[in-house]
Short mmCIF file of C-alpha atoms in Angstrom, two decimals:
data_model
loop_
_atom_site.label_atom_id
_atom_site.label_comp_id
_atom_site.label_asym_id
_atom_site.label_seq_id
_atom_site.Cartn_x
_atom_site.Cartn_y
_atom_site.Cartn_z
CA MET H 1437 80.25 81.27 -22.00
CA PHE H 1438 83.16 79.88 -19.94
CA ASN H 1439 84.60 82.72 -17.86
CA VAL H 1440 87.10 81.65 -15.22
CA GLN H 1441 87.06 85.01 -13.41
CA SER H 1442 83.29 84.87 -13.08
CA ILE H 1443 83.47 81.26 -11.89
CA ARG H 1444 86.02 82.13 -9.21
CA LYS H 1445 83.53 84.51 -7.61
CA ASP H 1446 81.47 81.44 -6.65
CA PHE H 1447 84.25 80.08 -4.41
CA PRO H 1448 84.70 81.73 -1.00
CA MET H 1449 88.16 80.15 -0.65
CA LEU H 1450 89.31 82.12 -3.67
CA GLN H 1451 88.27 85.49 -2.26
CA GLY H 1452 91.44 86.98 -0.82
CA LYS H 1453 92.61 83.82 0.97
CA THR H 1454 96.32 83.80 1.78
CA MET H 1455 98.87 81.17 2.80
CA GLN H 1456 102.22 82.14 4.29
CA ASN H 1457 101.12 85.75 3.70
CA LYS H 1458 100.98 85.09 -0.05
CA PRO H 1459 97.85 84.89 -2.23
CA LEU H 1460 96.63 81.30 -2.17
CA ILE H 1461 97.22 79.30 -5.34
CA TYR H 1462 95.39 76.03 -4.86
CA LEU H 1463 96.85 73.20 -6.97
CA ASP H 1464 95.80 70.18 -4.94
CA ASN H 1465 92.51 69.50 -6.67
CA SER H 1466 93.16 65.79 -7.14
CA ALA H 1467 93.15 65.46 -3.35
CA THR H 1468 90.02 67.56 -2.84
CA THR H 1469 88.37 70.48 -4.58
CA LEU H 1470 87.16 73.81 -3.24
CA LYS H 1471 83.43 74.28 -2.66
CA PRO H 1472 81.27 76.90 -4.40
CA LYS H 1473 78.73 78.88 -2.43
CA GLN H 1474 75.92 77.02 -4.24
CA VAL H 1475 77.07 73.81 -2.50
CA ILE H 1476 77.69 75.50 0.84
CA ASN H 1477 74.24 77.09 0.69
CA ALA H 1478 72.59 73.74 -0.01
CA VAL H 1479 74.18 72.24 3.10
CA VAL H 1480 73.31 75.20 5.31
CA ASP H 1481 69.77 75.34 3.92
CA TYR H 1482 69.15 71.77 5.05
CA TYR H 1483 70.40 72.43 8.56
CA GLU H 1484 68.53 75.71 8.94
CA ASN H 1485 65.23 74.99 7.22
CA TYR H 1486 64.31 71.30 6.97
CA SER H 1487 66.67 69.28 9.17
CA ALA H 1488 64.61 66.07 9.31
CA ASN H 1489 65.59 62.50 8.54
CA ALA H 1490 64.96 60.72 5.25
CA HIS H 1491 62.79 57.63 4.80
CA ARG H 1492 61.70 57.75 8.45
CA GLY H 1493 58.97 60.28 9.19
CA ASP H 1494 55.25 60.65 8.48
CA TYR H 1495 55.18 64.44 8.57
CA ASP H 1496 55.65 67.24 6.08
CA LEU H 1497 59.29 68.04 6.81
CA SER H 1498 60.36 64.43 6.43
CA TYR H 1499 58.35 64.07 3.23
CA TYR H 1500 60.10 67.11 1.81
CA VAL H 1501 63.50 65.63 2.72
CA ASP H 1502 62.49 62.35 1.07
CA GLN H 1503 61.62 64.15 -2.16
CA ARG H 1504 64.89 66.11 -2.17
CA TYR H 1505 66.91 63.03 -1.25
CA GLU H 1506 65.51 60.90 -4.07
CA GLY H 1507 65.53 63.88 -6.42
CA ALA H 1508 69.26 64.13 -5.82
CA ARG H 1509 69.65 60.47 -6.74
CA LYS H 1510 67.81 61.13 -10.01
CA ASN H 1511 70.00 64.15 -10.82
CA ILE H 1512 73.18 62.18 -10.13
CA ALA H 1513 71.91 59.34 -12.32
CA ASN H 1514 71.24 61.81 -15.15
CA PHE H 1515 74.73 63.24 -14.71
CA LEU H 1516 76.17 59.77 -15.41
CA ASN H 1517 73.49 58.67 -17.89
CA ALA H 1518 72.48 55.93 -15.47
CA ASP H 1519 69.14 54.72 -14.13
CA THR H 1520 68.08 55.99 -10.73
CA HIS H 1521 67.99 52.52 -9.14
CA GLU H 1522 71.65 52.04 -10.13
CA ILE H 1523 72.92 54.84 -7.87
CA VAL H 1524 74.08 53.83 -4.37
CA TYR H 1525 75.06 56.50 -1.85
CA THR H 1526 78.34 55.71 -0.09
CA SER H 1527 80.77 57.69 2.05
CA GLY H 1528 83.17 58.05 -0.88
CA ALA H 1529 85.03 56.25 -3.64
CA SER H 1530 86.96 54.08 -1.19
CA ALA H 1531 83.74 52.83 0.43
CA ALA H 1532 82.21 52.23 -2.98
CA LEU H 1533 85.20 50.25 -4.22
CA ASN H 1534 85.33 48.23 -1.01
CA LEU H 1535 81.61 47.52 -1.34
CA VAL H 1536 82.17 45.95 -4.76
CA ALA H 1537 85.20 43.98 -3.58
CA PHE H 1538 83.56 42.48 -0.52
CA GLY H 1539 79.93 42.54 -1.64
CA TYR H 1540 80.59 41.07 -5.07
CA GLY H 1541 84.14 39.73 -5.28
CA SER H 1542 84.10 37.80 -2.01
CA TYR H 1543 80.96 35.91 -3.08
CA LYS H 1544 81.68 35.48 -6.78
CA LEU H 1545 85.37 34.59 -6.91
CA SER H 1546 86.98 31.28 -6.14
CA LYS H 1547 90.41 29.65 -6.19
CA GLY H 1548 92.28 30.28 -9.43
CA ASP H 1549 90.12 33.16 -10.62
CA ILE H 1550 92.14 36.20 -11.69
CA ILE H 1551 91.66 39.86 -10.75
CA LEU H 1552 93.48 42.31 -13.02
CA THR H 1553 94.64 45.74 -11.92
CA SER H 1554 97.81 47.81 -12.45
CA GLU H 1555 100.76 49.34 -10.63
CA ALA H 1556 99.35 52.80 -11.26
CA GLU H 1557 96.26 52.32 -9.10
CA HIS H 1558 95.22 54.09 -5.93
CA ALA H 1559 95.27 51.94 -2.79
CA SER H 1560 91.47 51.78 -2.82
CA CYS H 1561 91.64 49.92 -6.14
CA VAL H 1562 94.27 47.45 -4.96
CA LEU H 1563 94.05 46.74 -1.22
CA PRO H 1564 90.44 45.48 -1.09
CA TRP H 1565 91.14 43.04 -3.90
CA MET H 1566 94.36 41.88 -2.23
CA LYS H 1567 92.21 40.90 0.73
CA VAL H 1568 89.57 39.27 -1.49
CA ALA H 1569 92.32 37.28 -3.23
CA GLN H 1570 93.69 36.11 0.12
CA ASP H 1571 90.23 35.09 1.35
CA THR H 1572 89.05 33.33 -1.83
CA GLY H 1573 92.24 31.91 -3.33
CA ALA H 1574 91.88 34.16 -6.34
CA ILE H 1575 94.98 35.65 -7.97
CA LEU H 1576 95.71 39.37 -8.18
CA ASP H 1577 97.69 40.17 -11.33
CA TYR H 1578 98.94 43.39 -12.87
CA ILE H 1579 98.60 44.78 -16.38
CA PRO H 1580 102.06 46.09 -17.42
CA LEU H 1581 102.41 49.81 -17.96
CA ASP H 1582 103.68 51.20 -21.25
CA ASN H 1583 105.36 54.56 -20.58
CA GLY H 1584 102.96 54.96 -17.67
CA ARG H 1585 99.88 54.09 -19.71
CA ILE H 1586 97.58 51.10 -19.73
CA THR H 1587 97.28 49.99 -23.34
CA ILE H 1588 94.79 47.70 -25.03
CA GLU H 1589 97.69 45.56 -26.25
CA ASN H 1590 98.87 44.90 -22.68
CA VAL H 1591 95.32 44.22 -21.50
CA LYS H 1592 94.94 41.60 -24.25
CA LYS H 1593 98.17 39.93 -23.13
CA LYS H 1594 96.72 39.41 -19.64
CA LEU H 1595 93.12 38.63 -20.54
CA ASN H 1596 91.98 35.02 -20.53
CA ALA H 1597 89.06 32.87 -19.39
CA GLN H 1598 90.28 32.89 -15.77
CA VAL H 1599 90.02 36.67 -15.49
CA LYS H 1600 86.78 37.48 -13.66
CA VAL H 1601 87.32 41.09 -12.54
CA ILE H 1602 89.27 44.06 -13.91
CA VAL H 1603 89.74 47.00 -11.52
CA LEU H 1604 91.18 50.22 -12.95
CA ALA H 1605 91.00 53.97 -12.57
CA HIS H 1606 89.46 55.88 -15.46
CA ILE H 1607 92.18 58.49 -14.98
CA THR H 1608 95.13 57.45 -12.85
CA ASN H 1609 95.65 59.67 -9.83
CA VAL H 1610 99.42 60.16 -10.07
CA LEU H 1611 100.24 60.16 -13.78
CA GLY H 1612 96.84 61.37 -14.95
CA TYR H 1613 96.57 59.09 -17.97
CA GLU H 1614 93.12 58.24 -19.32
CA VAL H 1615 92.51 54.51 -19.53
CA PRO H 1616 90.59 53.15 -22.58
CA ILE H 1617 87.76 51.87 -20.40
CA LYS H 1618 85.18 51.40 -23.16
CA LYS H 1619 87.41 49.07 -25.18
CA ILE H 1620 88.53 47.26 -22.02
CA CYS H 1621 84.89 46.66 -21.10
CA GLU H 1622 84.22 45.23 -24.55
CA LEU H 1623 87.15 42.83 -24.25
CA ALA H 1624 86.34 41.89 -20.67
CA HIS H 1625 82.68 41.17 -21.34
CA ALA H 1626 83.63 38.90 -24.23
CA GLN H 1627 85.51 36.82 -21.65
CA GLY H 1628 82.74 37.02 -19.05
CA ALA H 1629 84.64 39.41 -16.74
CA VAL H 1630 83.25 42.50 -15.00
CA VAL H 1631 84.97 45.88 -14.98
CA VAL H 1632 85.15 48.06 -11.88
CA VAL H 1633 86.10 51.68 -12.58
CA ASP H 1634 87.53 54.13 -10.08
CA GLY H 1635 86.13 57.38 -11.45
CA ALA H 1636 87.40 59.66 -8.69
CA GLN H 1637 89.76 61.55 -11.03
CA SER H 1638 87.52 61.62 -14.10
CA VAL H 1639 83.95 62.38 -13.03
CA ALA H 1640 84.76 65.97 -12.05
CA HIS H 1641 86.75 66.76 -15.17
CA MET H 1642 85.05 65.27 -18.23
CA PRO H 1643 81.62 64.07 -19.39
CA ILE H 1644 80.81 60.58 -18.09
CA ASP H 1645 78.34 58.22 -19.74
CA VAL H 1646 78.34 54.88 -17.95
CA LYS H 1647 76.08 53.32 -20.54
CA ALA H 1648 78.42 54.31 -23.37
CA LEU H 1649 81.42 53.03 -21.41
CA ASP H 1650 79.43 49.88 -20.57
CA CYS H 1651 81.34 49.53 -17.30
CA ASP H 1652 79.79 47.30 -14.66
CA PHE H 1653 80.65 49.51 -11.67
CA PHE H 1654 81.79 53.13 -11.42
CA ALA H 1655 82.83 54.72 -8.10
CA PHE H 1656 83.58 58.31 -7.14
CA SER H 1657 83.77 60.77 -4.24
CA GLY H 1658 81.82 64.00 -3.92
CA HIS H 1659 84.63 66.04 -2.39
CA LYS H 1660 86.73 65.77 -5.55
CA MET H 1661 83.93 67.40 -7.57
CA CYS H 1662 83.06 70.48 -5.47
CA ALA H 1663 80.73 68.58 -3.11
CA PRO H 1664 81.12 67.96 0.64
CA THR H 1665 83.28 65.27 2.18
CA GLY H 1666 81.66 62.10 3.45
CA ILE H 1667 79.54 61.41 0.37
CA GLY H 1668 80.22 59.34 -2.71
CA VAL H 1669 78.47 57.15 -5.22
CA LEU H 1670 78.67 53.64 -6.51
CA TYR H 1671 77.04 53.14 -9.89
CA GLY H 1672 76.37 49.51 -10.67
CA LYS H 1673 74.40 47.72 -13.33
CA HIS H 1674 71.18 46.85 -11.55
CA GLU H 1675 71.37 43.10 -12.12
CA LEU H 1676 74.83 43.08 -10.53
CA LEU H 1677 73.72 45.21 -7.58
CA GLU H 1678 70.90 42.74 -6.97
CA GLU H 1679 73.45 39.89 -6.83
CA MET H 1680 75.68 41.73 -4.35
CA GLN H 1681 75.62 41.53 -0.59
CA PRO H 1682 75.58 44.70 1.54
CA ALA H 1683 78.56 45.54 3.72
CA LEU H 1684 76.33 46.80 6.55
CA LEU H 1685 72.98 45.72 7.92
CA GLY H 1686 70.64 47.96 9.86
CA GLY H 1687 67.82 50.41 9.59
CA ASP H 1688 66.30 51.31 6.21
CA SER H 1689 68.05 48.55 4.24
CA ASN H 1690 65.63 45.77 5.17
CA ALA H 1691 61.95 45.23 4.46
CA ARG H 1692 61.44 42.93 7.44
CA PHE H 1693 63.17 40.42 9.73
CA ASP H 1694 62.13 38.07 12.50
CA MET H 1695 63.54 36.37 15.59
CA CYS H 1696 64.41 33.27 13.60
CA GLY H 1697 66.96 35.20 11.59
CA ASN H 1698 64.92 35.54 8.44
CA ILE H 1699 65.91 38.80 6.76
CA GLN H 1700 64.32 40.29 3.70
CA LEU H 1701 66.43 43.07 2.29
CA LYS H 1702 65.09 45.87 0.17
CA ASN H 1703 65.97 45.98 -3.51
CA ALA H 1704 69.05 47.85 -4.70
CA PRO H 1705 70.11 50.55 -4.12
CA TYR H 1706 68.40 50.73 -0.70
CA LYS H 1707 69.78 47.46 0.65
CA PHE H 1708 73.23 49.08 0.64
CA GLU H 1709 72.21 52.20 2.58
CA SER H 1710 71.79 51.08 6.18
CA GLY H 1711 71.47 53.78 8.79
CA THR H 1712 71.03 57.50 8.42
CA GLN H 1713 73.04 58.75 5.49
CA PRO H 1714 74.86 62.13 5.43
CA ILE H 1715 71.75 63.89 4.16
CA GLU H 1716 73.28 67.35 4.01
CA ALA H 1717 76.19 65.95 1.99
CA VAL H 1718 73.77 64.31 -0.44
CA PHE H 1719 72.14 67.69 -0.99
CA GLY H 1720 75.58 69.25 -1.38
CA LEU H 1721 76.48 66.64 -3.99
CA ASP H 1722 73.23 67.34 -5.79
CA ALA H 1723 74.07 71.06 -5.84
CA ALA H 1724 77.59 70.28 -7.11
CA VAL H 1725 76.23 68.14 -9.94
CA GLN H 1726 73.86 70.92 -10.96
CA TYR H 1727 76.64 73.50 -10.69
CA LEU H 1728 79.07 71.52 -12.85
CA THR H 1729 76.33 70.79 -15.35
CA SER H 1730 75.54 74.50 -15.63
CA ILE H 1731 79.18 75.20 -16.54
CA GLY H 1732 79.33 72.22 -18.88
CA MET H 1733 81.57 69.19 -18.42
CA GLU H 1734 82.89 69.48 -21.96
CA ASN H 1735 83.79 73.12 -21.29
CA ILE H 1736 85.61 72.09 -18.11
CA HIS H 1737 87.48 69.32 -19.91
CA THR H 1738 88.54 71.60 -22.78
CA TYR H 1739 89.70 74.39 -20.47
CA GLU H 1740 91.75 72.06 -18.28
CA LYS H 1741 93.46 70.49 -21.30
CA GLU H 1742 94.37 73.95 -22.59
CA LEU H 1743 95.70 75.00 -19.20
CA HIS H 1744 97.67 71.77 -18.82
CA THR H 1745 99.28 72.26 -22.24
CA TYR H 1746 100.11 75.85 -21.32
CA ALA H 1747 101.77 74.74 -18.06
CA ILE H 1748 103.72 71.85 -19.60
CA GLU H 1749 105.14 74.02 -22.38
CA LYS H 1750 106.56 76.38 -19.77
CA LEU H 1751 107.79 73.65 -17.40
CA GLN H 1752 109.63 71.80 -20.15
CA LYS H 1753 111.87 74.84 -20.57
CA LEU H 1754 113.16 74.49 -16.98
CA ASN H 1755 116.23 72.30 -16.56
CA ASN H 1756 115.68 71.83 -12.81
CA ILE H 1757 112.28 70.12 -13.15
CA ILE H 1758 111.74 66.40 -13.81
CA LEU H 1759 108.36 65.80 -15.44
CA TYR H 1760 106.84 62.31 -15.29
CA ASN H 1761 103.67 62.80 -17.35
CA ALA H 1762 104.05 65.64 -19.83
CA ASP H 1763 101.87 63.84 -22.39
CA ASN H 1764 98.95 62.94 -20.13
CA ASP H 1765 95.23 63.48 -20.64
CA SER H 1766 94.24 65.49 -17.58
CA GLY H 1767 95.14 68.44 -15.38
CA ILE H 1768 97.56 66.41 -13.24
CA ILE H 1769 101.21 67.50 -13.38
CA THR H 1770 103.56 65.12 -11.57
CA PHE H 1771 107.14 66.20 -11.16
CA ASN H 1772 110.19 66.54 -8.94
CA VAL H 1773 112.81 69.21 -8.43
CA LYS H 1774 116.27 67.86 -9.26
CA ASP H 1775 118.30 66.94 -6.18
CA VAL H 1776 115.52 68.00 -3.78
CA PHE H 1777 113.34 65.64 -1.74
CA ALA H 1778 109.68 65.98 -2.72
CA GLN H 1779 108.45 67.06 0.72
CA ASP H 1780 111.14 69.74 0.98
CA ALA H 1781 110.18 71.08 -2.42
CA ALA H 1782 106.49 71.05 -1.47
CA SER H 1783 107.34 73.11 1.62
CA PHE H 1784 109.08 75.62 -0.63
CA PHE H 1785 105.92 75.91 -2.73
CA ASN H 1786 103.93 76.36 0.48
CA ALA H 1787 106.24 79.20 1.52
CA ASN H 1788 105.25 80.87 -1.75
CA GLY H 1789 101.52 80.40 -1.18
CA ILE H 1790 101.14 77.40 -3.51
CA ALA H 1791 99.35 74.26 -2.34
CA VAL H 1792 100.66 71.08 -3.98
CA ARG H 1793 100.85 67.52 -2.73
CA SER H 1794 104.02 65.50 -2.21
CA GLY H 1795 104.58 61.86 -1.36
CA GLN H 1796 103.30 58.64 -2.88
CA HIS H 1797 99.70 59.79 -3.40
CA CYS H 1798 98.25 56.49 -2.14
CA ALA H 1799 99.78 54.70 -5.16
CA LYS H 1800 102.66 52.97 -3.45
CA LEU H 1801 103.20 50.37 -6.17
CA LEU H 1802 104.16 53.09 -8.64
CA ASN H 1803 107.35 54.20 -6.89
CA GLU H 1804 109.48 51.40 -8.27
CA TYR H 1805 108.14 52.01 -11.76
CA LEU H 1806 108.98 55.72 -11.56
CA GLN H 1807 112.27 54.93 -9.79
CA THR H 1808 111.70 57.56 -7.12
CA SER H 1809 110.48 57.39 -3.54
CA ALA H 1810 108.10 60.35 -3.84
CA THR H 1811 106.82 62.92 -6.30
CA ILE H 1812 105.12 66.30 -6.27
CA ARG H 1813 101.65 66.58 -7.78
CA ALA H 1814 100.11 69.83 -8.96
CA SER H 1815 96.52 69.36 -10.09
CA ILE H 1816 94.50 72.06 -11.78
CA TYR H 1817 90.76 72.60 -12.00
CA PHE H 1818 88.38 74.81 -13.95
CA TYR H 1819 88.88 77.71 -11.50
CA THR H 1820 92.67 77.71 -11.97
CA THR H 1821 93.94 80.67 -13.99
CA LYS H 1822 96.83 81.18 -16.40
CA GLU H 1823 98.18 83.79 -13.99
CA GLU H 1824 98.32 81.17 -11.26
CA ILE H 1825 100.13 78.80 -13.62
CA ASP H 1826 102.61 81.58 -14.43
CA LYS H 1827 103.32 82.06 -10.71
CA PHE H 1828 103.61 78.30 -10.21
CA VAL H 1829 106.16 78.06 -13.04
CA GLU H 1830 108.05 81.05 -11.63
CA VAL H 1831 108.37 79.29 -8.26
CA CYS H 1832 109.37 76.05 -10.02
CA ALA H 1833 112.20 77.97 -11.70
CA GLN H 1834 113.43 79.18 -8.29
CA ALA H 1835 113.30 75.74 -6.70
CA ASN H 1836 116.70 74.31 -5.87
CA MET H 1837 118.31 72.72 -2.84
CA GLU H 1838 119.54 76.00 -1.38
CA ASN H 1839 116.23 77.84 -1.73
CA CYS H 1840 114.19 74.90 -0.52
CA LEU H 1841 116.30 74.50 2.60
CA ASN H 1842 116.46 78.23 3.32
CA ILE H 1843 112.76 78.31 4.27
CA TYR H 1844 113.65 76.44 7.47
CA PHE H 1845 116.07 79.12 8.65
#
């Protein structure tokens, strides 16, 4: 049974925490999520009770770490409906997306090949492929947005035999629209293109089945799904991972090498995991996956949609709020206060104990489309309550130039 008050008891940050002497209302979950005690305990347990390396030692402690480490990989694979050997540990979504760009794109693309993305993408979806295009002579092109959405019709307009890679977020990080990835994959594969999915804003909020989506790569960060920072995952179809080149070379990724420069790398995923990984963060991610699974991803998705609808209905009644994505598919609410700069408005929310994000949200191509230099983003999660939304809306109603500037005096 989904019970938000019971769930909140799992999060130390939600136990009497204040900001500006007001009860904390945390609405910056698209940037990073709070951590439940189950995740914190998993990290501390490693440091206190079996703090050995993985894949290195011939003693009991190290063997135990090995089993936990690979057990975590299996649990993460199950969470995505993937195979264990298709799960690569990375430092986050950005590292995973860069790994695909430079480990696959740099070797597979040539002059005249086309990479498709969109104006709505996070920098980690765009910048690596800009560099790949510069280095290979490939062309980076953009799928037009339709009222902020990526539509199948606009994808078809851009898709042709020269398109080799499509790079898109499953849920865009500013507007929060769900992209029809499954249909895009079907169209792309018919043309021989691969699809790279930034899942940072979807994996924590809805059930993910990479086999059903049939995407070629899927990247995400742990810290956006209740896990520690410094850990992420790249899912890749195994045959594509085997074709890729690693970004780093070093210990644990090779089977052998000699003085003549002959290097035999291990099979995927291990050839991509040089050096000691953040073992405690892997265990924290494993605990987060198990925690989210115990709540139920469908339950989380349903609750967030209900809460988003509840918030939007109230916000649409305010004549001082500009909403950019009232009809979206997630818990992301992007808005501005009329006649107030986004950062000034965000400071006003801070003065009332509410954590929101302001700025360009790492999606700097979107500003021209939205015709504004910056926006405010409030992002909810399954531990957000209706009472917190009510307080957020109340503060929105009070936001104006005079009140926002008064906090500085």
